[in-house]
Structure formats: structure tokens, C-alpha cells
mmCIF file of C-alpha atoms and ligand atoms in Angstrom:
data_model
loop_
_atom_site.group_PDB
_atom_site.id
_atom_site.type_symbol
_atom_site.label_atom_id
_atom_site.label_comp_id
_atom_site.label_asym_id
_atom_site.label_seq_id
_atom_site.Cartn_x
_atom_site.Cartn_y
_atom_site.Cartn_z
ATOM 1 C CA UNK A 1 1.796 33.476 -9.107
ATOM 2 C CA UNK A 2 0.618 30.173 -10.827
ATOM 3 C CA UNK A 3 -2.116 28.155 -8.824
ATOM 4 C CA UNK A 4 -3.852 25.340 -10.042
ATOM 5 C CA UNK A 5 -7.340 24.727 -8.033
ATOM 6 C CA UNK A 6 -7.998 20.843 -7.144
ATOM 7 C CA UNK A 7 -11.529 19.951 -6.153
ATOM 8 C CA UNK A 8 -14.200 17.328 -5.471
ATOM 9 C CA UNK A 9 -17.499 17.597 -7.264
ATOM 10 C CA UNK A 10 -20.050 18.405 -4.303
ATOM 11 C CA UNK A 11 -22.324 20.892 -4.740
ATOM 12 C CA UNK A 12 -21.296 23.362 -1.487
ATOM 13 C CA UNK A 13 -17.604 22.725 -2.914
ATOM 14 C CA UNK A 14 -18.582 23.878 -6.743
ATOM 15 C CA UNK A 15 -20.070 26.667 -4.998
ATOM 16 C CA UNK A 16 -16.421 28.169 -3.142
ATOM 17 C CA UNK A 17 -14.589 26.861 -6.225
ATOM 18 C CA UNK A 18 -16.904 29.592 -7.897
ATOM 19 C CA UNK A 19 -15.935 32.316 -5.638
ATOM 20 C CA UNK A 20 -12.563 31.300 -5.412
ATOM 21 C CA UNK A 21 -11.991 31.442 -9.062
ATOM 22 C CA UNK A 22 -13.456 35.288 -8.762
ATOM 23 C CA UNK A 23 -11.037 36.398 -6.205
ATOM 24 C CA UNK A 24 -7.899 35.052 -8.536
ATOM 25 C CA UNK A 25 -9.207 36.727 -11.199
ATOM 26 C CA UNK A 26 -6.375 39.333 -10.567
ATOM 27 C CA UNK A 27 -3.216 39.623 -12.491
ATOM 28 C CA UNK A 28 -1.284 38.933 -9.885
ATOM 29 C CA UNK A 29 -2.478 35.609 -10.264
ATOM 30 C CA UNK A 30 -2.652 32.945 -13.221
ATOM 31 C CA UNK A 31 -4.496 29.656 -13.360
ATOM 32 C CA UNK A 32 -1.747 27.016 -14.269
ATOM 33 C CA UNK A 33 -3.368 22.924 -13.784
ATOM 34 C CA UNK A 34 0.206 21.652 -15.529
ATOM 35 C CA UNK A 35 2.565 23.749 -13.668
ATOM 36 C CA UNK A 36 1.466 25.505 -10.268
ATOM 37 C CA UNK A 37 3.724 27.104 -8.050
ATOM 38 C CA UNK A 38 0.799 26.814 -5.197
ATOM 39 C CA UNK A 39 -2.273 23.939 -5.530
ATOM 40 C CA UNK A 40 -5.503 24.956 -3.815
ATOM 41 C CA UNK A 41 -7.231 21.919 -2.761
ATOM 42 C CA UNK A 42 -11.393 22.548 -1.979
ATOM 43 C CA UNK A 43 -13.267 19.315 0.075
ATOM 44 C CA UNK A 44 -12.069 17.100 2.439
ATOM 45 C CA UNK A 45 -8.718 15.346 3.059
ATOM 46 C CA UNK A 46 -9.471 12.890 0.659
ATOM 47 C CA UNK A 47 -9.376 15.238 -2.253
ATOM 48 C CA UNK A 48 -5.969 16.878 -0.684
ATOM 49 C CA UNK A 49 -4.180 13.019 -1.028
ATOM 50 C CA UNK A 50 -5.469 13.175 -4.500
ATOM 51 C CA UNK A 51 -4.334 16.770 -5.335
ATOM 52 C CA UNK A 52 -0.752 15.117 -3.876
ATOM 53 C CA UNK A 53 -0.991 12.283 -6.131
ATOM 54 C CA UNK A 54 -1.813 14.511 -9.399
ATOM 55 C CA UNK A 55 0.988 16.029 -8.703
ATOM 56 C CA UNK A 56 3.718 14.090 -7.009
ATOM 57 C CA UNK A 57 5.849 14.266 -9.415
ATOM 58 C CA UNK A 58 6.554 18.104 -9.094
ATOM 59 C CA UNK A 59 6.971 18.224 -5.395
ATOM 60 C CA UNK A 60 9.633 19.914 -5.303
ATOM 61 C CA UNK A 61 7.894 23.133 -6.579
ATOM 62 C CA UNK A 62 4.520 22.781 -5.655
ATOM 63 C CA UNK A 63 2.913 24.222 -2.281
ATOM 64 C CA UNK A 64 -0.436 22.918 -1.011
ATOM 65 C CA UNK A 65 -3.304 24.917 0.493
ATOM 66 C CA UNK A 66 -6.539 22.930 1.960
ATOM 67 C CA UNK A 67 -9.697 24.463 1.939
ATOM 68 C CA UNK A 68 -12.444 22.398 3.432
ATOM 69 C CA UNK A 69 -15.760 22.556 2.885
ATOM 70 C CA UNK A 70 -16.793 19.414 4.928
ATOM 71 C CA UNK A 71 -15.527 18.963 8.551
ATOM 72 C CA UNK A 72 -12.389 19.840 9.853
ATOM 73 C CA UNK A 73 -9.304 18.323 8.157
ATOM 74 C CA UNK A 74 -6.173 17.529 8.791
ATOM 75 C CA UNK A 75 -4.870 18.523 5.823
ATOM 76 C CA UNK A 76 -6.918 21.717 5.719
ATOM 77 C CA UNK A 77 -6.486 24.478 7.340
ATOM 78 C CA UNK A 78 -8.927 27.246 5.637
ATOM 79 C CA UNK A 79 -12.757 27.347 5.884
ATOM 80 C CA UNK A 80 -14.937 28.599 2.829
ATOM 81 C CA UNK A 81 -15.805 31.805 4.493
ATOM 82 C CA UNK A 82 -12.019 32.450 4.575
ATOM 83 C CA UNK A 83 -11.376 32.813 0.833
ATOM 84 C CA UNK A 84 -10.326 36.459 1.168
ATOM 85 C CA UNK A 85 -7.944 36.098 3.969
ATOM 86 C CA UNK A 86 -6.806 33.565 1.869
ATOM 87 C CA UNK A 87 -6.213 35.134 -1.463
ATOM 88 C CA UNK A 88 -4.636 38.250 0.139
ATOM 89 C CA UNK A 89 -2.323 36.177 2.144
ATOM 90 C CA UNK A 90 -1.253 34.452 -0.750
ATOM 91 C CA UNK A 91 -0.220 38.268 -2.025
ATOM 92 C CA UNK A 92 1.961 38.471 0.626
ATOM 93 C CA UNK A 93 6.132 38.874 -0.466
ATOM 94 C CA UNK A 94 7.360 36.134 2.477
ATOM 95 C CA UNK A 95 5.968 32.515 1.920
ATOM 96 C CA UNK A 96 6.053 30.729 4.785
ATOM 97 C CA UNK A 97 5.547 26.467 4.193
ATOM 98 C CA UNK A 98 5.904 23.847 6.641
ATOM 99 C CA UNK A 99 6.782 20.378 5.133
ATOM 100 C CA UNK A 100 6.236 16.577 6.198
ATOM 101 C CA UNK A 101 7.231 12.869 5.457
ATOM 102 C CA UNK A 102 6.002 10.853 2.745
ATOM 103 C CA UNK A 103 6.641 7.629 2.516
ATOM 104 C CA UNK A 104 8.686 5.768 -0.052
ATOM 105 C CA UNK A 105 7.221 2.156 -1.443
ATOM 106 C CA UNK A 106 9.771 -0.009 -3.577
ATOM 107 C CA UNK A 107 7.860 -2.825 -4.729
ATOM 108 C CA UNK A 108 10.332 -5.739 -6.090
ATOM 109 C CA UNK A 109 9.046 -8.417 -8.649
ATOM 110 C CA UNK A 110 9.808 -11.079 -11.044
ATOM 111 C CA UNK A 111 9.945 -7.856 -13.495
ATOM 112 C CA UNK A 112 12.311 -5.608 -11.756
ATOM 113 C CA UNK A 113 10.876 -2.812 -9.183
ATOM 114 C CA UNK A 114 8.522 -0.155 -8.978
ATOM 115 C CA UNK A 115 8.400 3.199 -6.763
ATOM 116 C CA UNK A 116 5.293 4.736 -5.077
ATOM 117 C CA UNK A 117 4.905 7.516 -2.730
ATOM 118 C CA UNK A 118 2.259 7.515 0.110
ATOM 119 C CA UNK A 119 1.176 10.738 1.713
ATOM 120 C CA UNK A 120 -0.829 8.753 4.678
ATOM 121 C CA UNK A 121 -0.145 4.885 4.031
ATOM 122 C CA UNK A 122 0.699 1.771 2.205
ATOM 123 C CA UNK A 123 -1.343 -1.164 3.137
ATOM 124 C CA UNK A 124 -0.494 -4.967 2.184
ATOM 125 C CA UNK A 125 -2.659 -7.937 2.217
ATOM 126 C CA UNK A 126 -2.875 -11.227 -0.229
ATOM 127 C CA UNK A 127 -5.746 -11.607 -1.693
ATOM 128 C CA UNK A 128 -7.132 -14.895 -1.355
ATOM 129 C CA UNK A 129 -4.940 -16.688 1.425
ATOM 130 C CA UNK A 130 -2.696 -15.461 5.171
ATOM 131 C CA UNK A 131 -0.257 -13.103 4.572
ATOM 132 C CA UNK A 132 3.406 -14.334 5.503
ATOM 133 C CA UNK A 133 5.885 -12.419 5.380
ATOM 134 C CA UNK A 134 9.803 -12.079 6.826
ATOM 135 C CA UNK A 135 10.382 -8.311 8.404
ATOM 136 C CA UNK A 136 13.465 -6.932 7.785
ATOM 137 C CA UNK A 137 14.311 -3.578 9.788
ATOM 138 C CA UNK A 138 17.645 -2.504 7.788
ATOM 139 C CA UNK A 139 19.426 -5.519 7.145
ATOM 140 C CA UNK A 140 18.410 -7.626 10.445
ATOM 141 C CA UNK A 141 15.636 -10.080 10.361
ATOM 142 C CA UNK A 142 12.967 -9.087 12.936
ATOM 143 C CA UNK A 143 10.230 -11.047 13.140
ATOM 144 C CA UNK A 144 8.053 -13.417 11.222
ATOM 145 C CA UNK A 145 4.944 -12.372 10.080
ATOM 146 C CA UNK A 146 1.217 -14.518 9.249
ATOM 147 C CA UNK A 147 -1.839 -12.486 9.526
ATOM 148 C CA UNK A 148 -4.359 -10.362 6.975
ATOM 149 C CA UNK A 149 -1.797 -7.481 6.377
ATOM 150 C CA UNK A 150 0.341 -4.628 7.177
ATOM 151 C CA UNK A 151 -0.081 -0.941 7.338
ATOM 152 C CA UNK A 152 2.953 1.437 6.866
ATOM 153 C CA UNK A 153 1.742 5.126 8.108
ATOM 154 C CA UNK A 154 3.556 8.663 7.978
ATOM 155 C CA UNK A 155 3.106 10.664 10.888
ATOM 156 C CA UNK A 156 0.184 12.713 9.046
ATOM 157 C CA UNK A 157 -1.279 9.519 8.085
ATOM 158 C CA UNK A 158 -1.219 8.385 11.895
ATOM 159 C CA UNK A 159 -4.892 9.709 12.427
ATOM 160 C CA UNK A 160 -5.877 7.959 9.712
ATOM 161 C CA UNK A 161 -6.287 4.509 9.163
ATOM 162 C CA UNK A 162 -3.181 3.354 11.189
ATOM 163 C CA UNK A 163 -4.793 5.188 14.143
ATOM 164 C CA UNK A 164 -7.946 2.620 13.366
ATOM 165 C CA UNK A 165 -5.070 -1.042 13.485
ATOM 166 C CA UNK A 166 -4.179 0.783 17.023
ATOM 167 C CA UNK A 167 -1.287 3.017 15.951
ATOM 168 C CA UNK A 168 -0.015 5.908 18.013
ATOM 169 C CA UNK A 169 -0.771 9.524 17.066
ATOM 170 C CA UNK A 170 2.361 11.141 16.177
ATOM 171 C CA UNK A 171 3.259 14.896 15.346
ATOM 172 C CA UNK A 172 4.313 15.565 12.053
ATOM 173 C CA UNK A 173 7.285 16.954 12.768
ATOM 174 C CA UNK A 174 8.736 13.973 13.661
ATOM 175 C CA UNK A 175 10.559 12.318 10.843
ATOM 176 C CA UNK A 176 9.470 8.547 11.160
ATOM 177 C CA UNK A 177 7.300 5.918 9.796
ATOM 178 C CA UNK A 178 5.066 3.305 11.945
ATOM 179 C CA UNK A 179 4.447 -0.445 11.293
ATOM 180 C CA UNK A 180 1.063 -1.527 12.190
ATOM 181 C CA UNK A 181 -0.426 -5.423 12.067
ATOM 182 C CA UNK A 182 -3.475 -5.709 10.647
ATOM 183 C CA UNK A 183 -5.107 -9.142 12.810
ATOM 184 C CA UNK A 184 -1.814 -11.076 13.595
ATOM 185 C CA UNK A 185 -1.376 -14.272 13.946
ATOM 186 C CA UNK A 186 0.838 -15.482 17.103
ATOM 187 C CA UNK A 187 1.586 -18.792 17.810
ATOM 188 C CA UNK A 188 5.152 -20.756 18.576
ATOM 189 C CA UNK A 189 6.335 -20.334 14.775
ATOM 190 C CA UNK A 190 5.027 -16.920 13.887
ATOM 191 C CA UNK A 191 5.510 -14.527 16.109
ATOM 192 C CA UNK A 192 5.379 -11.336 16.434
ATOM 193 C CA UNK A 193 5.832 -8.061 18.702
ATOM 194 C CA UNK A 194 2.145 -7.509 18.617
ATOM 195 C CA UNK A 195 1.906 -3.835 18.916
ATOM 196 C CA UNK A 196 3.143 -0.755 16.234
ATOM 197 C CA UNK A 197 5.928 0.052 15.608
ATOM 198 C CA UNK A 198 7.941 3.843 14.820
ATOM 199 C CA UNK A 199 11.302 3.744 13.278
ATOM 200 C CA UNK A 200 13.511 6.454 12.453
ATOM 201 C CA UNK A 201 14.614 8.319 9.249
ATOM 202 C CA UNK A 202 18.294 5.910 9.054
ATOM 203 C CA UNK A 203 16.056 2.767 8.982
ATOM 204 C CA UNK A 204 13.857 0.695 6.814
ATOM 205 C CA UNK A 205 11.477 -2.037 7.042
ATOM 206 C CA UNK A 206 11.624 -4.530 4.373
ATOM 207 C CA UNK A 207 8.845 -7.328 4.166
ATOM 208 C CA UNK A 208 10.318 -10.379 2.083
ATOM 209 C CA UNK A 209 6.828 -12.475 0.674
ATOM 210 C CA UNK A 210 5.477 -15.694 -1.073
ATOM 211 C CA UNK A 211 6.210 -14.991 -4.561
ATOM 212 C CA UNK A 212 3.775 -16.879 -5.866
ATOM 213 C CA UNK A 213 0.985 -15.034 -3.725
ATOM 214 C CA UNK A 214 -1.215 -12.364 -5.429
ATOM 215 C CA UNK A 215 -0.966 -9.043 -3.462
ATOM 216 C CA UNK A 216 -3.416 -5.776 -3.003
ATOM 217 C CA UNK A 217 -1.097 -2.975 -2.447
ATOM 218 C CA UNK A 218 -2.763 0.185 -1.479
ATOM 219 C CA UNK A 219 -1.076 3.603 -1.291
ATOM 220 C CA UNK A 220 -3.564 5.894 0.329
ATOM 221 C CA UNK A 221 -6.971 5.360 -1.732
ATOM 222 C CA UNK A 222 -4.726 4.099 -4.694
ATOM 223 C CA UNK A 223 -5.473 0.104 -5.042
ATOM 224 C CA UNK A 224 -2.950 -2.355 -7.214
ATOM 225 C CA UNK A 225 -3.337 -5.977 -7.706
ATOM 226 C CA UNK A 226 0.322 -6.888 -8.295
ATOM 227 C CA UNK A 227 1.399 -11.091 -8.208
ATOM 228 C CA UNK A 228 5.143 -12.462 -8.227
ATOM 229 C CA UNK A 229 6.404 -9.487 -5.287
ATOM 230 C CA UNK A 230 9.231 -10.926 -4.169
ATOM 231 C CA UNK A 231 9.616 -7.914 -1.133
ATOM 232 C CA UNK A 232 8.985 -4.501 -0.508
ATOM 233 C CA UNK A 233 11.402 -1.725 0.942
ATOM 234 C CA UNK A 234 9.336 0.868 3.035
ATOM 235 C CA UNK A 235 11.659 4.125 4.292
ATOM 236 C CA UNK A 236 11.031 7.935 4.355
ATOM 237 C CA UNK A 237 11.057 9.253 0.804
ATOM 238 C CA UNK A 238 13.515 11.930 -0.128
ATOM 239 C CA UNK A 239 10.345 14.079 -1.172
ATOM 240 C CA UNK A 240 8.356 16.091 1.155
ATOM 241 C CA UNK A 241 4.770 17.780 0.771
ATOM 242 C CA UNK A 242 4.888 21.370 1.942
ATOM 243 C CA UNK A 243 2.290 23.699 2.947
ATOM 244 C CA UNK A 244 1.699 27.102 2.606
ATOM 245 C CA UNK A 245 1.441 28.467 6.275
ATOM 246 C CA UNK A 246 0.221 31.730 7.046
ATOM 247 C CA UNK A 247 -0.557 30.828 10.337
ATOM 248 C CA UNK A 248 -0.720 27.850 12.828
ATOM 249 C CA UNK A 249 -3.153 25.252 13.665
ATOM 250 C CA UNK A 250 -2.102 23.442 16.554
ATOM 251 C CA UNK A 251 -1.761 20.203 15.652
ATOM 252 C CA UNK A 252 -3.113 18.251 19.099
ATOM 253 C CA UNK A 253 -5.850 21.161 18.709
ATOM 254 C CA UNK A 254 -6.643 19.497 15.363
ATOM 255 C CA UNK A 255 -6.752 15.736 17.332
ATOM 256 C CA UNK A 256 -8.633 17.495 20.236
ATOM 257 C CA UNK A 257 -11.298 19.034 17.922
ATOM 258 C CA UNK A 258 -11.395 16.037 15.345
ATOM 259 C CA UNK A 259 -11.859 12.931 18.052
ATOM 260 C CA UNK A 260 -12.916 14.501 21.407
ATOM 261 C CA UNK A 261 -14.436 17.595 21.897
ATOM 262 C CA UNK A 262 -15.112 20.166 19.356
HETATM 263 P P1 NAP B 301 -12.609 7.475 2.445
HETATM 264 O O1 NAP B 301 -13.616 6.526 2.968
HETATM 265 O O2 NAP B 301 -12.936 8.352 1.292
HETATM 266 O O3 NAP B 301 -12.046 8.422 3.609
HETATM 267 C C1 NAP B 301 -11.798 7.945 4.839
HETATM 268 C C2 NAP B 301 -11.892 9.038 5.910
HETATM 269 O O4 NAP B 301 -10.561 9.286 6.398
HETATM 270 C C3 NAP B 301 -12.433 10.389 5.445
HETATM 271 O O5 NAP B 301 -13.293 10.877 6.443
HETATM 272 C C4 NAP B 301 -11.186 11.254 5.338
HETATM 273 O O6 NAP B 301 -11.428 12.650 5.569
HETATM 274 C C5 NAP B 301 -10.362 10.707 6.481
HETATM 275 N N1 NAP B 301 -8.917 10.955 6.397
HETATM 276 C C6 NAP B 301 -8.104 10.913 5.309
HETATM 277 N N2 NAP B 301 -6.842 11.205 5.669
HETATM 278 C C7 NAP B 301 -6.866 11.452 7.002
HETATM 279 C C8 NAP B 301 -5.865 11.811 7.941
HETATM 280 N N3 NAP B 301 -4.592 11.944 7.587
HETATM 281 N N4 NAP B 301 -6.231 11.966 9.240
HETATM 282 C C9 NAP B 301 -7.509 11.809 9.629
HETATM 283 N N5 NAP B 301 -8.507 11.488 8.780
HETATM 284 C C10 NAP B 301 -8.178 11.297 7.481
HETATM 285 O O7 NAP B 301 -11.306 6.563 2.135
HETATM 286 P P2 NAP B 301 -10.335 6.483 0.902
HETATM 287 O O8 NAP B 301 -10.470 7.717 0.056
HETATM 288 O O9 NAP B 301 -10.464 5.166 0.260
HETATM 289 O O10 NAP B 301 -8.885 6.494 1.628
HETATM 290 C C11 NAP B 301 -8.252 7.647 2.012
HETATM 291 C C12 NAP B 301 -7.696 7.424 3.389
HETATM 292 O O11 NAP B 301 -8.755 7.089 4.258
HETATM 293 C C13 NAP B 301 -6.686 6.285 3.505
HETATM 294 O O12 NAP B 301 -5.387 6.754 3.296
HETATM 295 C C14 NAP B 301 -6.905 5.787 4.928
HETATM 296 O O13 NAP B 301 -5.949 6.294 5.831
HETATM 297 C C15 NAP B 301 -8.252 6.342 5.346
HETATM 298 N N6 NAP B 301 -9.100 5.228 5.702
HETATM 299 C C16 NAP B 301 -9.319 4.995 7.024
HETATM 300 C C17 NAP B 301 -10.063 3.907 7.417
HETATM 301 C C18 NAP B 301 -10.274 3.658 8.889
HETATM 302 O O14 NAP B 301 -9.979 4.546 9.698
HETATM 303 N N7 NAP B 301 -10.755 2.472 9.248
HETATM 304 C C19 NAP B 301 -10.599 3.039 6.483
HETATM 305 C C20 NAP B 301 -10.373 3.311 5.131
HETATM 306 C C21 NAP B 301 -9.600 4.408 4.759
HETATM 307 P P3 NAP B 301 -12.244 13.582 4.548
HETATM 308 O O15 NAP B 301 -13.683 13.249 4.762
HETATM 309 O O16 NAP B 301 -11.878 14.965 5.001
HETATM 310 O O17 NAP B 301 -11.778 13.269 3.145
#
């Protein structure tokens, strides 16, 4: 089995990347960075989005596996005191994944247009003046928009920063993307529904802009600076990320434990 092990430089996460690295040392296994079959991610969620973006293009064959050596995660599932459990249930003949939305970004410019995935979110603000912007859902103009931005969440990105602009929660089974406003601005001319919105996996949202504005696109911690975007297409991207699932972790157990009780 290839694996390829993706990690963040603190110290207690050198430390299980050590021990991990013993326990592969098997020849069942072989370390493979270009070409994994199965990517072990070791720190937080953050480092998971960037495992996802290192390797985005290979989606198709790659399976992720969190380890977290911070906090609980919600795109972790194993603690550093697992790592056997781990490695031997990687051994195991049946793989079992589970797999969620991404979501697809087509940026359109003077230039032509531009694809980016998002495993959380795609933000949009301007960077020196309101935001306006037409929204599109399909083909059927919705609503006009003026205010700092807009956030465009997956459903495993919805406890993430579109949970922060008011967004609901949603399971990641559910195949949908949410529209969130980041500080509207509602008066007779622009208005707009005021509160998120989910949409479904046979509809878009397309945001037609200013031109002549200079944007800051972000696609999770990914920041561009991109002028002359004439509109941008958001939908459900054909690609999923799928994870290796040995077991279960309830995901409202995960909410529960992350912003309630522990
Ligand atoms: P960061 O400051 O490094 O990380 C932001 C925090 O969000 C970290 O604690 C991270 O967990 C957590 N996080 C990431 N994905 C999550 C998810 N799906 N559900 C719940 N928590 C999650 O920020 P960054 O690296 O620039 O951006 C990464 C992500 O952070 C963005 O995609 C955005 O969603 C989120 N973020 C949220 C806010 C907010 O809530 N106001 C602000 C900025 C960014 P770990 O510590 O485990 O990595």
C-alpha cells in the first residue's frame, strides 16, 4: 500500500510523525509523497485542507486519514495514541471510505476562466470599495447584492467559517452548498434575503461583478488577488474527498464535543 504522510511542523506532531513512520516501516507498506493510494494527515484541520490541496488533483485515487494532535477535528478522526489501531486497520483486505462535497469555483475574466476546488469555502470581497454583485441561482436573477462579501460553504465547511457569517450546520451527507452574506447592505435598491442560503446538487449560484473592481478570492486558507472578474459560477464539483473509515464518529457527536460540552 502507498501512503504519503502530510504534516505540520509542531513539535508534539514531529514527535507521532516519528512513530508513525516506525510502524510503516513494514513491507506491506511503501512511502509514496507523488502517488499515494492513502494520505495520512498529522495536526489539525488546517493541515488536512492543505494535504487536500497538495493533492487535489489525484482525488480520484487518493484516501485521507486525519490524525490530530491538537483538539478534536473535524476532519480527524484518530488520536496520537491510536497509531497502532491505525496502522493495523489500514492492513485490513475491505477498505471502507466515506466521501463528501467539494465545491467547484469557476472564476470568469477578461482572460478567459479559471477552476478551483474548495474543501470548506470560497470567500469574495473587493478590496478597496462595497461589493456589488447580481446573484444568479441557475439561470434566474435572484437578488442584488452590496455589502463586504460572500461566503460559499460545503457542508463540512459549515462549522467553519460559514458557521461564524450565521450559517446553518449541515451533515455531510447532504449534497448541497450554502450562500452566506458577509455584512449586507439592505436598503430600497439592494436588497437582499438576509439570511443563508442551501441549494441543491441541480443548481448553481452565479455572482455577476464590477469588472473593473479588484477582488480577494479565498478558497479555504488559499488567498488570490484577481481584477477584471467578470462573474463566478459556484456548484458542487464532480470530485469528492473520501475518507478511510474504519469506524464512525458521529458527526453531531463531533458538533456536541467541539462547541458545547466535551
Ligand atoms: P486558521 O486560523 O489557521 O484556522 C481557523 C480554525 O478553523 C482552526 O481552529 C481550524 O482547526 C478550524 N477549522 C478548519 N476547518 C474547520 C471545519 N471544517 N470545521 C470546524 N473548524 C474548522 O485559518 P486558515 O488556515 O486561514 O483557514 C482555514 C479555515 O479556517 C477556513 O477555511 C475557514 O473556514 C476557517 N476560518 C474560520 C474563521 C471564523 O470562524 N471566523 C476565520 C478564519 C478562518 P485546526 O486548529 O484543527 O486546524
Amino acid at each position: 500500500m502507498r501512503v504519503a504522510i502530510f504534516n505540520n511542523q509542531e513539535f508534539s506532531t514531529l514527535e507521532v510523525v516519528k512513530k508513525l513512520r516506525q510502524l510503516l516501516e513494514i513491507p506491506f507498506f511503501a512511502l509514496d509523497d507523488e502517488c499515494p493510494e492513502i494520505v495520512l494527515t498529522v495536526g489539525g484541520d488546517g493541515t488536512l485542507i492543505s494535504a487536500v490541496h497538495r493533492y487535489e488533483n489525484q482525488l480520484d485515487t487518493v484516501q485521507f486519514v486525519g490524525i490530530h494532535t491538537g483538539h478534536l477535528g473535524f476532519y480527524t478522526d484518530w488520536r496520537e495514541f491510536e497509531l497502532k489501531e491505525l496502522v493495523e486497520s489500514l492492513k485490513l483486505e475491505e477498505r471502507c471510505y466515506v466521501s463528501y462535497p467539494l465545491l467547484e469555483v469557476e472564476v470568469e475574466h477578461n482572460e478567459g476562466k479559471e477552476c478551483f476546488l474548495a474543501l470548506n469555502e470560497s470567500t469574495i470581497r473587493s478590496l478597496n470599495r462595497t461589493l456589488v454583485g447580481r446573484i444568479y441561482i441557475k439561470e434566474e436573477f435572484f437578488e442584488n447584492f452590496r455589502g463586504d462579501g460572500l461566503s460559499i460553504s460545503t457542508p463540512t465547511g459549515s462549522t467553519a467559517y460559514s458557521k461564524a457569517l450565521g450559517g446553518a450546520v449541515i451533515h455531510p451527507s447532504i449534497n448541497a452548498i450554502q450562500l452566506a452574506e458577509i455584512a449586507s447592505l439592505n436598503n430600497r435598491v439592494f436588497r437582499t434575503l438576509g439570511s443563508p442560503m442551501v441549494i441543491g446538487a441541480h443548481e448553481w449560484i452565479r455572482i455577476a461583478l464590477e469588472s473593473s473592481m479588484n477582488y480577494v478570492i479565498t478558497f479555504d486558507s488559499e488567498v488570490i488577488q484577481l481584477e477584471d472578474v467578470r462573474a463566478i459560477t459556484y456548484r458542487i464539483a464532480k470530485k469528492r474527498i473520501r475518507f478511510v473509515s474504519y469506524r464512525h464518529l458521529d458527526f453531531w457527536d463531533r458538533v456536541k464535543k467541539s462547541f458545547i460540552v466535551d
